[in-house]
């Protein structure tokens, strides 16, 4: 007799299989089940029979990446090589691209799959040319990140992790981008020009109105200014300028501690 836990697991696997069934592949555009990203079921645009290789330019970049590691530790290059493959692929990783990375670093493909399914920086489904990531960690959430995400989704007419019909935009969430003092913020991963023109830019101190303006600038082919979007701040300094540390700090009275 199966235990309740086994029954729940079997039910979950059936749900995942139905989610990625061939009849559902075309209609499935959002990541309804996060754990489904740890599984792979072949689809017309993502299966190991589709040939994939690095471009000649990226083969040279791959060699340069490998040169940073001892020859007997090629597997240590798995993350930068996956990142390069994702840039070339237009923002996501197919099974074929992961297999190509495994071949370069001479490991079993499962070793590459383990990395790609663990780190949220790797996308297992298609994203837009501009993948907009909203920081959802506590400082940004307190400062309105939920409203910012809502504004982006409403303006673009998509759900989280869906791609707009023109293929230009998708919206996702990312945890702590490390600019808490300039919360809330978003990141834009620009895959529109492939790996050669790939950029990954922070936009800080954003508002619901400002993120829509950033989207419209990207749509028009313009480059929004990166960093803080608050005109009253310089980088991460306070609004209106410094109130302390207004001059050169005094040197310590004695640098020779023994003499002191």
CSV table of C-alpha atoms in Angstrom, one decimal:
chain,number,residue,atom,x,y,z
A,1,UNK,CA,0.0,0.0,0.0
A,2,UNK,CA,1.3,3.4,-1.0
A,3,UNK,CA,1.9,6.0,1.8
A,4,UNK,CA,0.1,9.3,1.6
A,5,UNK,CA,3.4,11.0,0.7
A,6,UNK,CA,4.0,8.7,-2.3
A,7,UNK,CA,0.4,9.4,-3.4
A,8,UNK,CA,1.0,13.2,-3.3
A,9,UNK,CA,4.2,12.8,-5.2
A,10,UNK,CA,2.5,10.7,-7.9
A,11,UNK,CA,-0.2,13.3,-8.2
A,12,UNK,CA,2.3,16.1,-8.5
A,13,UNK,CA,4.2,14.3,-11.2
A,14,UNK,CA,1.0,13.8,-13.2
A,15,UNK,CA,0.2,17.5,-12.9
A,16,UNK,CA,3.7,18.4,-14.1
A,17,UNK,CA,3.4,16.0,-17.0
A,18,UNK,CA,0.0,17.4,-18.0
A,19,UNK,CA,1.5,20.9,-17.8
A,20,UNK,CA,4.2,20.1,-20.3
A,21,UNK,CA,2.1,17.7,-22.5
A,22,UNK,CA,2.5,18.4,-26.3
A,23,UNK,CA,-1.1,19.7,-26.4
A,24,UNK,CA,-0.3,22.2,-23.7
A,25,UNK,CA,3.1,23.4,-24.9
A,26,UNK,CA,1.8,26.1,-27.2
A,27,UNK,CA,-0.7,27.5,-24.7
A,28,UNK,CA,1.6,27.3,-21.7
A,29,UNK,CA,3.4,30.6,-21.3
A,30,UNK,CA,3.6,31.2,-17.5
A,31,UNK,CA,5.4,29.2,-14.9
A,32,UNK,CA,2.3,28.0,-13.1
A,33,UNK,CA,4.3,25.5,-11.0
A,34,UNK,CA,7.8,26.6,-9.9
A,35,UNK,CA,8.9,23.0,-9.3
A,36,UNK,CA,8.1,22.2,-12.9
A,37,UNK,CA,11.3,24.0,-13.8
A,38,UNK,CA,13.3,21.2,-12.3
A,39,UNK,CA,11.9,18.8,-14.8
A,40,UNK,CA,12.2,18.5,-18.6
A,41,UNK,CA,9.7,17.1,-21.1
A,42,UNK,CA,10.7,17.3,-24.8
A,43,UNK,CA,8.8,19.9,-26.8
A,44,UNK,CA,9.1,21.0,-30.5
A,45,UNK,CA,11.4,23.9,-29.6
A,46,UNK,CA,13.3,22.2,-26.7
A,47,UNK,CA,14.6,18.7,-27.2
A,48,UNK,CA,18.0,17.1,-27.4
A,49,UNK,CA,17.7,16.4,-31.1
A,50,UNK,CA,17.9,20.1,-32.0
A,51,UNK,CA,21.5,20.9,-32.9
A,52,UNK,CA,23.2,23.6,-30.9
A,53,UNK,CA,26.7,24.9,-30.6
A,54,UNK,CA,28.5,28.1,-29.6
A,55,UNK,CA,29.1,30.6,-32.4
A,56,UNK,CA,32.7,31.0,-33.6
A,57,UNK,CA,33.0,34.2,-31.5
A,58,UNK,CA,31.6,32.6,-28.4
A,59,UNK,CA,33.8,29.6,-28.9
A,60,UNK,CA,36.7,32.0,-28.5
A,61,UNK,CA,35.1,33.5,-25.4
A,62,UNK,CA,34.5,30.0,-24.0
A,63,UNK,CA,38.3,29.3,-24.4
A,64,UNK,CA,39.1,32.5,-22.6
A,65,UNK,CA,36.7,31.5,-19.8
A,66,UNK,CA,38.3,28.1,-19.5
A,67,UNK,CA,41.7,29.6,-19.3
A,68,UNK,CA,40.9,30.9,-15.9
A,69,UNK,CA,40.7,27.4,-14.4
A,70,UNK,CA,43.2,24.5,-14.2
A,71,UNK,CA,42.8,22.1,-17.0
A,72,UNK,CA,41.7,19.3,-14.7
A,73,UNK,CA,39.0,21.6,-13.2
A,74,UNK,CA,37.1,22.6,-16.4
A,75,UNK,CA,33.8,21.9,-14.6
A,76,UNK,CA,34.4,25.0,-12.5
A,77,UNK,CA,33.5,27.0,-15.6
A,78,UNK,CA,30.0,25.7,-15.7
A,79,UNK,CA,28.3,28.9,-14.5
A,80,UNK,CA,30.0,31.5,-16.8
A,81,UNK,CA,29.6,29.1,-19.8
A,82,UNK,CA,25.9,28.6,-19.1
A,83,UNK,CA,25.6,32.4,-18.8
A,84,UNK,CA,27.3,32.7,-22.2
A,85,UNK,CA,25.0,30.1,-23.7
A,86,UNK,CA,21.9,31.8,-22.3
A,87,UNK,CA,23.0,35.1,-23.8
A,88,UNK,CA,23.5,33.5,-27.2
A,89,UNK,CA,20.1,31.6,-27.0
A,90,UNK,CA,18.3,34.9,-26.3
A,91,UNK,CA,17.8,34.6,-22.6
A,92,UNK,CA,17.0,31.0,-21.9
A,93,UNK,CA,18.6,27.6,-21.8
A,94,UNK,CA,17.5,24.6,-23.9
A,95,UNK,CA,18.5,21.0,-23.3
A,96,UNK,CA,20.7,21.2,-26.3
A,97,UNK,CA,22.6,24.2,-25.1
A,98,UNK,CA,23.2,22.6,-21.7
A,99,UNK,CA,24.4,19.5,-23.4
A,100,UNK,CA,26.9,21.6,-25.4
A,101,UNK,CA,28.2,23.1,-22.2
A,102,UNK,CA,28.6,19.6,-20.7
A,103,UNK,CA,30.6,18.6,-23.7
A,104,UNK,CA,32.9,21.6,-23.4
A,105,UNK,CA,33.7,21.0,-19.7
A,106,UNK,CA,33.7,17.2,-20.2
A,107,UNK,CA,31.1,16.2,-17.6
A,108,UNK,CA,27.9,14.2,-17.7
A,109,UNK,CA,25.0,16.4,-18.8
A,110,UNK,CA,23.2,15.9,-15.5
A,111,UNK,CA,26.0,17.9,-13.8
A,112,UNK,CA,25.1,20.9,-15.9
A,113,UNK,CA,21.3,20.3,-15.4
A,114,UNK,CA,21.9,20.4,-11.7
A,115,UNK,CA,23.4,23.9,-11.9
A,116,UNK,CA,20.9,25.3,-14.4
A,117,UNK,CA,17.9,24.2,-12.3
A,118,UNK,CA,19.4,25.4,-9.0
A,119,UNK,CA,20.2,29.1,-9.8
A,120,UNK,CA,17.4,31.4,-10.6
A,121,UNK,CA,19.6,33.4,-12.9
A,122,UNK,CA,19.2,30.7,-15.5
A,123,UNK,CA,15.9,30.7,-17.4
A,124,UNK,CA,14.4,27.4,-18.5
A,125,UNK,CA,11.7,28.9,-20.6
A,126,UNK,CA,11.7,31.7,-23.1
A,127,UNK,CA,11.9,35.3,-21.9
A,128,UNK,CA,11.5,38.6,-23.8
A,129,UNK,CA,14.3,40.5,-25.5
A,130,UNK,CA,14.2,42.7,-22.4
A,131,UNK,CA,13.7,40.6,-19.3
A,132,UNK,CA,12.5,42.9,-16.5
A,133,UNK,CA,13.3,41.6,-13.0
A,134,UNK,CA,11.6,43.2,-10.0
A,135,UNK,CA,13.4,42.9,-6.7
A,136,UNK,CA,11.1,41.3,-4.2
A,137,UNK,CA,13.2,41.2,-1.0
A,138,UNK,CA,12.0,43.0,2.1
A,139,UNK,CA,13.5,46.5,1.7
A,140,UNK,CA,12.2,46.8,-1.9
A,141,UNK,CA,8.8,45.3,-0.9
A,142,UNK,CA,8.5,47.8,1.9
A,143,UNK,CA,9.2,50.6,-0.6
A,144,UNK,CA,6.6,49.4,-3.1
A,145,UNK,CA,8.0,46.7,-5.3
A,146,UNK,CA,4.6,45.0,-5.5
A,147,UNK,CA,3.1,48.1,-6.9
A,148,UNK,CA,5.9,48.3,-9.4
A,149,UNK,CA,5.5,44.8,-10.6
A,150,UNK,CA,1.7,45.3,-10.9
A,151,UNK,CA,2.3,48.5,-13.0
A,152,UNK,CA,4.6,46.6,-15.3
A,153,UNK,CA,2.3,43.6,-15.7
A,154,UNK,CA,-0.7,45.8,-16.4
A,155,UNK,CA,1.1,48.0,-18.8
A,156,UNK,CA,2.5,45.1,-20.8
A,157,UNK,CA,-0.6,43.0,-20.6
A,158,UNK,CA,1.1,39.9,-19.3
A,159,UNK,CA,1.4,37.7,-16.1
A,160,UNK,CA,4.6,37.2,-14.3
A,161,UNK,CA,7.1,35.2,-16.5
A,162,UNK,CA,4.9,35.6,-19.6
A,163,UNK,CA,6.3,37.1,-22.8
A,164,UNK,CA,4.6,39.8,-24.6
A,165,UNK,CA,3.1,38.9,-28.0
A,166,UNK,CA,5.8,40.8,-29.9
A,167,UNK,CA,8.5,38.9,-27.9
A,168,UNK,CA,10.1,42.1,-26.6
A,169,UNK,CA,9.3,42.0,-22.8
A,170,UNK,CA,8.8,39.6,-19.9
A,171,UNK,CA,8.6,40.3,-16.2
A,172,UNK,CA,10.0,38.2,-13.4
A,173,UNK,CA,11.0,38.5,-9.8
A,174,UNK,CA,14.5,38.3,-8.3
A,175,UNK,CA,15.6,38.3,-4.7
A,176,UNK,CA,17.9,40.9,-3.3
A,177,UNK,CA,19.9,42.7,-6.0
A,178,UNK,CA,22.2,44.3,-3.3
A,179,UNK,CA,21.1,47.9,-3.7
A,180,UNK,CA,18.8,48.1,-0.7
A,181,UNK,CA,19.7,51.7,0.1
A,182,UNK,CA,18.2,52.6,-3.3
A,183,UNK,CA,15.1,50.5,-3.0
A,184,UNK,CA,12.9,49.8,-4.8
A,185,UNK,CA,14.7,48.7,-8.0
A,186,UNK,CA,14.5,46.6,-11.1
A,187,UNK,CA,17.1,45.0,-13.4
A,188,UNK,CA,16.8,44.7,-17.1
A,189,UNK,CA,18.6,41.9,-18.8
A,190,UNK,CA,18.9,43.0,-22.5
A,191,UNK,CA,19.1,40.0,-24.8
A,192,UNK,CA,18.0,42.0,-27.9
A,193,UNK,CA,21.5,42.0,-29.5
A,194,UNK,CA,22.6,38.5,-28.5
A,195,UNK,CA,25.7,37.8,-26.5
A,196,UNK,CA,27.8,40.5,-28.3
A,197,UNK,CA,25.5,43.3,-27.1
A,198,UNK,CA,24.2,41.8,-23.9
A,199,UNK,CA,23.8,44.2,-21.0
A,200,UNK,CA,22.4,43.8,-17.5
A,201,UNK,CA,21.5,47.1,-15.9
A,202,UNK,CA,20.2,48.3,-12.6
A,203,UNK,CA,17.5,51.0,-12.3
A,204,UNK,CA,17.1,52.2,-8.7
A,205,UNK,CA,14.7,54.4,-6.8
A,206,UNK,CA,12.0,53.6,-9.3
A,207,UNK,CA,8.3,54.3,-9.1
A,208,UNK,CA,5.3,52.7,-11.0
A,209,UNK,CA,5.3,55.7,-13.3
A,210,UNK,CA,9.1,55.6,-13.9
A,211,UNK,CA,9.2,51.8,-14.8
A,212,UNK,CA,6.6,52.4,-17.4
A,213,UNK,CA,8.7,55.2,-18.8
A,214,UNK,CA,11.7,52.9,-18.9
A,215,UNK,CA,9.7,50.3,-20.8
A,216,UNK,CA,8.6,52.9,-23.4
A,217,UNK,CA,12.2,54.1,-23.8
A,218,UNK,CA,13.4,50.6,-24.4
A,219,UNK,CA,10.6,50.0,-26.9
A,220,UNK,CA,11.6,53.1,-28.8
A,221,UNK,CA,15.2,51.9,-28.9
A,222,UNK,CA,16.5,54.4,-26.4
A,223,UNK,CA,18.8,53.7,-23.5
A,224,UNK,CA,17.4,54.8,-20.1
A,225,UNK,CA,19.9,56.2,-17.7
A,226,UNK,CA,21.0,53.5,-15.3
A,227,UNK,CA,21.3,53.8,-11.6
A,228,UNK,CA,19.1,55.9,-9.4
A,229,UNK,CA,16.1,57.4,-11.1
A,230,UNK,CA,15.6,60.0,-8.3
A,231,UNK,CA,16.9,63.3,-9.6
A,232,UNK,CA,17.5,64.5,-6.0
A,233,UNK,CA,20.1,61.9,-5.4
A,234,UNK,CA,23.6,61.3,-6.6
A,235,UNK,CA,24.2,57.5,-6.8
A,236,UNK,CA,23.3,56.3,-3.3
A,237,UNK,CA,23.8,59.6,-1.5
A,238,UNK,CA,21.0,61.3,0.4
A,239,UNK,CA,18.4,63.5,-1.2
A,240,UNK,CA,19.6,67.1,-1.3
A,241,UNK,CA,23.2,66.2,-0.8
A,242,UNK,CA,25.4,65.2,2.2
A,243,UNK,CA,24.6,66.5,5.7
A,244,UNK,CA,27.8,65.0,7.1
A,245,UNK,CA,31.4,64.4,5.9
A,246,UNK,CA,31.3,67.7,4.1
A,247,UNK,CA,35.1,68.1,4.0
A,248,UNK,CA,38.3,66.1,4.0
A,249,UNK,CA,38.4,63.9,7.1
A,250,UNK,CA,41.2,64.7,9.6
A,251,UNK,CA,44.1,62.2,9.6
A,252,UNK,CA,44.6,60.1,12.7
A,253,UNK,CA,46.7,61.9,15.3
A,254,UNK,CA,49.4,59.2,15.2
A,255,UNK,CA,49.9,56.5,12.6
A,256,UNK,CA,52.8,54.9,14.5
A,257,UNK,CA,50.8,53.0,17.1
A,258,UNK,CA,53.9,51.9,18.9
A,259,UNK,CA,55.1,55.6,19.2
A,260,UNK,CA,51.7,56.5,20.6
